[in-house]
Amino acid sequence: MESQYKPSSSVSARGKSDPAWEHIALSTAADGTKVYTCLFCEKEVRGGGINRLKQHLAGIPGSITACKKVDHDVRYRMSEYLKEISGKKKEASIAKRRF
Ligand SMILES: [Zn+2]
């Protein structure tokens, strides 16, 4: 399978360069589960990855409830960020299909 890594200059330390970390705290539960905490509403999410917290911050319904305390500015940035990610994925599959 193709690697999901993009040879982008901004990606170095995996994950921690993500702007979402400004609004999310990561801790580890006693059983080793990663626990993500929204710094706006203090909602805790066990497992699932940071993308679920981004959906929470962006107010995208689906796998998680929307944050009720997030700044408008942050919500906008997170939704733009998620759009960017899904846009890149689409581009890649279109390129493949064309060939
Ligand atoms: Zn929240």
Short mmCIF file of C-alpha atoms in Angstrom, two decimals, residues 25-60:
data_model
loop_
_atom_site.label_atom_id
_atom_site.label_comp_id
_atom_site.label_asym_id
_atom_site.label_seq_id
_atom_site.Cartn_x
_atom_site.Cartn_y
_atom_site.Cartn_z
CA ALA A 25 -4.12 17.84 26.38
CA LEU A 26 -2.90 14.28 26.13
CA SER A 27 -2.48 12.01 29.12
CA THR A 28 -2.28 8.28 29.64
CA ALA A 29 -4.74 6.36 31.79
CA ALA A 30 -3.63 3.69 34.27
CA ASP A 31 -4.44 0.97 31.75
CA GLY A 32 -2.30 2.65 29.10
CA THR A 33 -5.17 4.14 27.12
CA LYS A 34 -4.46 7.56 25.66
CA VAL A 35 -6.83 10.17 27.01
CA TYR A 36 -7.38 13.36 25.04
CA THR A 37 -8.85 16.30 26.93
CA CYS A 38 -10.46 19.30 25.27
CA LEU A 39 -9.07 22.39 26.97
CA PHE A 40 -12.25 24.36 26.30
CA CYS A 41 -14.90 22.13 27.86
CA GLU A 42 -12.64 19.54 29.56
CA LYS A 43 -14.32 16.71 27.72
CA GLU A 44 -12.23 13.56 27.87
CA VAL A 45 -11.97 11.20 24.95
CA ARG A 46 -10.33 7.82 25.41
CA GLY A 47 -8.55 6.47 22.40
CA GLY A 48 -9.66 7.15 18.84
CA GLY A 49 -6.90 9.64 18.10
CA ILE A 50 -6.60 13.37 17.86
CA ASN A 51 -8.78 13.54 14.77
CA ARG A 52 -11.87 12.90 16.88
CA LEU A 53 -10.95 15.87 19.06
CA LYS A 54 -10.52 17.96 15.94
CA GLN A 55 -14.03 17.01 14.89
CA HIS A 56 -15.17 17.94 18.38
CA LEU A 57 -13.49 21.35 18.11
CA ALA A 58 -14.66 21.90 14.55
CA GLY A 59 -18.23 21.00 15.50
CA ILE A 60 -18.47 18.26 12.91
#
